[in-house]
Amino acid sequence: MNSRIIEKRIKAARRLLKKKKINCLIVTKPANVTYTTGFLGDDSWAVITGRAVYLLTDSRYTEQAQSECPHCRIIQRTGPMAEAVAKLIKKLKSVQTVTVEKSTSLADFEALKREVKPRLKSVANIIETLRSIKEASEVAAIKAAARVAAQALKKARRYIKPGITENELVGMLDFQIRKLGAVNSFETIVAFGPNASRPHHQPGNRKLKKNDTVLIDFGVRYKSYCCDLTRCFVVGKATAFYKKVYDAVRQAQTAAIKMIKPGVETRQVDAAAREVIAAYDLPVYGHGTGHGLGLEVHEEPVISAESKGKLQAGMVFTIEPGVYIPGKLGLRLEDDVLVTQKGFEILTRGSYKRVEDIVIL
Amino acid sequence: MNSRIIEKRIKAARRLLKKKKINCLIVTKPANVTYTTGFLGDDSWAVITGRAVYLLTDSRYTEQAQSECPHCRIIQRTGPMAEAVAKLIKKLKSVQTVTVEKSTSLADFEALKREVKPRLKSVANIIETLRSIKEASEVAAIKAAARVAAQALKKARRYIKPGITENELVGMLDFQIRKLGAVNSFETIVAFGPNASRPHHQPGNRKLKKNDTVLIDFGVRYKSYCCDLTRCFVVGKATAFYKKVYDAVRQAQTAAIKMIKPGVETRQVDAAAREVIAAYDLPVYGHGTGHGLGLEVHEEPVISAESKGKLQAGMVFTIEPGVYIPGKLGLRLEDDVLVTQKGFEILTRGSYKRVEDIVIL
């Protein structure tokens, strides 16, 4: 990763830490370690002070860390992580308070508490807050992931024919993603017919039948960044009811997306989608309307009725309303949207699709 | 899952809790929730008391919980998890101490602390300890996963030909796993030639060449249980050095496996493998020799130089020594082994393979 970008992030992190009077942060969440150091391996923590960024790793990753993190001081640990952190902090005379991320497990926190001498505190959402505003290179990376997803789906779409099972279609789509040099950002969901009424359906051996509907919820991780999208298809002829539901969900999604610009409250975006579904007299979905994504497929911000906060330029999140009627149908449409200075940009598709475009004959 | 099995597990958990004078355990780790309730969904916690097992879930999973957990009291929460737990515990007059798993995040622990009135404590490895000894049905499930893995590899093996990329081979193997109704238990590693010298190699677009070597480290999750294996192949002619390394690693693996029986210390098993590699004057691997597996692909016990404890009948773990020479080669052999009353049973293969058997012409 570009060294200048990492330096900018560290400066921003230090500003946030200073506001909270913290002069040392132990970063334990893998995506936060990657964000603040550029390191792509596992089992490593970062320590950010006012003067330096340390990466604590082990012999498996030392070589990788040296090439990925030129601006970090690499510490190769041999014993437990907590001991290595304590040893480092003992040497840092300027550090008065040591703080660890609240996402850390209780077991790790307690091990640190035993080892680290200055009073150990915890803090939430320092790096997560920075990550919620994407830099241009991050937006480009998400767009690249979205392009891979579109290509993979285009190739897999040919296999959507009566007789294929949900599992086989998952396998074929994932195969195309791999062929394009990417990986899944989460386990692909494929649901045929009424199976789609469960938002978290586990794909099985149900075979696709003539006039069945297909829901595909999948994502790609490409060069560390994730995308996440849901597409629906009809194999044959769409029923009048399915068409109605499709129009409702598409309008709900469009209504939410059109709300997006800096300053708007996240819960207003959520409400815009729900209102359309309710106006169609269809059951309003139980899940949130969207979630941020980037290095992780679920990150800040959350777009839901309970979420607080306002949109800021640079945020990227999904908008994914749906309609679920057990035993009958499930339909969700999901795209990834960037908040721009003046409004929004959809990162996962170009234009509105009519129901005719989702029919596969 | 069989109700009788769950009841037996809960009884065993209560015995362990009683020893530690705990009369209420909040189970937050997903695999531990599955183990103690049979529930296969996400975002749900279990609360075990001397009288009952409660499953706290939300509307997305209530129906699923009712069918999967007939012996649990299902609580559908609408607000935050900590509030729902506190509300439940207030009603339980018999509960004096409330304990939560140490794998819980600090953020969740602090939220619980604010809400739960009796003094909140934490405890490690209650359910993990139970899980480390597999029941017959769990061993059968791991064997079934191993059969799926063998079938998938057999089919994917046909595609191991000069010209295929690492990513394509991953995609093809994963596709076969999906076709068999299973999923990956972790991201498949395929490494060609010297790429295999990194134990955690990230597959890329390197094309297979004539006389290249292939390392495949993959696993299958089938009916909730995991297997994990590593196989090596030579496409064409094996060099004398590769043959020597192969023999060393196979002998190291065999030496470790032959040690396995109840009462043996885990670090003795680790040492047996390392001694063989060292005797061959080859570099001794930096990773552990093995890890337990079951509902998770990494669980108790750990087989390493630092690990403490003795083998017990019913444990299942990998044995996976390797040799890594940067720029030259990497070779690891990994199988899953059950500790039986008298010794061991290999769950992932039948017999020793000579180097000739791994040559693909």
Tab-separated table of C-alpha atoms in Angstrom, chain A residues 60-61 102-107 109-110 122 167-168 170-172 175 178-179 181 183 187-188 200 203, chain B residues 60-61 102-107 109-110 122 167-168 170-172 175 178-179 181 183 187-188 200 203:
chain	number	residue	atom	x	y	z
A	60	ARG	CA	5.897	-16.636	9.712
A	61	TYR	CA	5.172	-13.034	8.756
A	102	LYS	CA	-13.003	-2.696	22.610
A	103	SER	CA	-13.367	-5.384	19.931
A	104	THR	CA	-10.536	-7.265	21.683
A	105	SER	CA	-11.594	-10.442	23.483
A	106	LEU	CA	-11.861	-10.430	27.243
A	107	ALA	CA	-9.164	-13.127	27.386
A	109	PHE	CA	-7.626	-7.888	27.550
A	110	GLU	CA	-7.038	-9.738	30.798
A	122	SER	CA	-10.305	0.431	26.360
A	167	ASN	CA	-25.158	-25.554	-4.438
A	168	GLU	CA	-23.978	-26.031	-8.021
A	170	VAL	CA	-22.921	-21.197	-5.846
A	171	GLY	CA	-19.984	-23.365	-6.884
A	172	MET	CA	-20.052	-22.082	-10.472
A	175	PHE	CA	-15.356	-20.596	-9.494
A	178	ARG	CA	-11.556	-17.354	-8.390
A	179	LYS	CA	-10.735	-17.479	-12.097
A	181	GLY	CA	-8.177	-13.705	-9.243
A	183	VAL	CA	-12.218	-14.453	-3.506
A	187	GLU	CA	-20.404	-17.229	1.734
A	188	THR	CA	-22.524	-16.873	-1.411
A	200	HIS	CA	-29.947	-15.969	5.326
A	203	PRO	CA	-28.021	-23.123	-0.235
B	60	ARG	CA	-34.941	-13.648	11.730
B	61	TYR	CA	-34.164	-16.864	13.589
B	102	LYS	CA	-13.704	-15.013	27.974
B	103	SER	CA	-13.856	-15.130	24.168
B	104	THR	CA	-16.531	-12.402	24.388
B	105	SER	CA	-15.440	-8.971	23.155
B	106	LEU	CA	-14.651	-6.280	25.673
B	107	ALA	CA	-17.463	-4.159	24.190
B	109	PHE	CA	-18.661	-7.566	28.292
B	110	GLU	CA	-18.913	-3.896	29.253
B	122	SER	CA	-15.679	-14.303	33.136
B	167	ASN	CA	-6.665	-19.570	-8.562
B	168	GLU	CA	-8.357	-21.773	-11.164
B	170	VAL	CA	-8.817	-23.442	-6.046
B	171	GLY	CA	-12.003	-22.543	-7.920
B	172	MET	CA	-12.342	-26.025	-9.419
B	175	PHE	CA	-16.763	-26.066	-7.042
B	178	ARG	CA	-20.169	-27.256	-3.429
B	179	LYS	CA	-21.502	-29.806	-5.916
B	181	GLY	CA	-23.429	-30.183	-0.906
B	183	VAL	CA	-18.688	-25.753	1.896
B	187	GLU	CA	-10.050	-20.537	2.288
B	188	THR	CA	-8.355	-23.186	0.134
B	200	HIS	CA	-0.050	-19.384	4.336
B	203	PRO	CA	-3.131	-18.368	-4.346
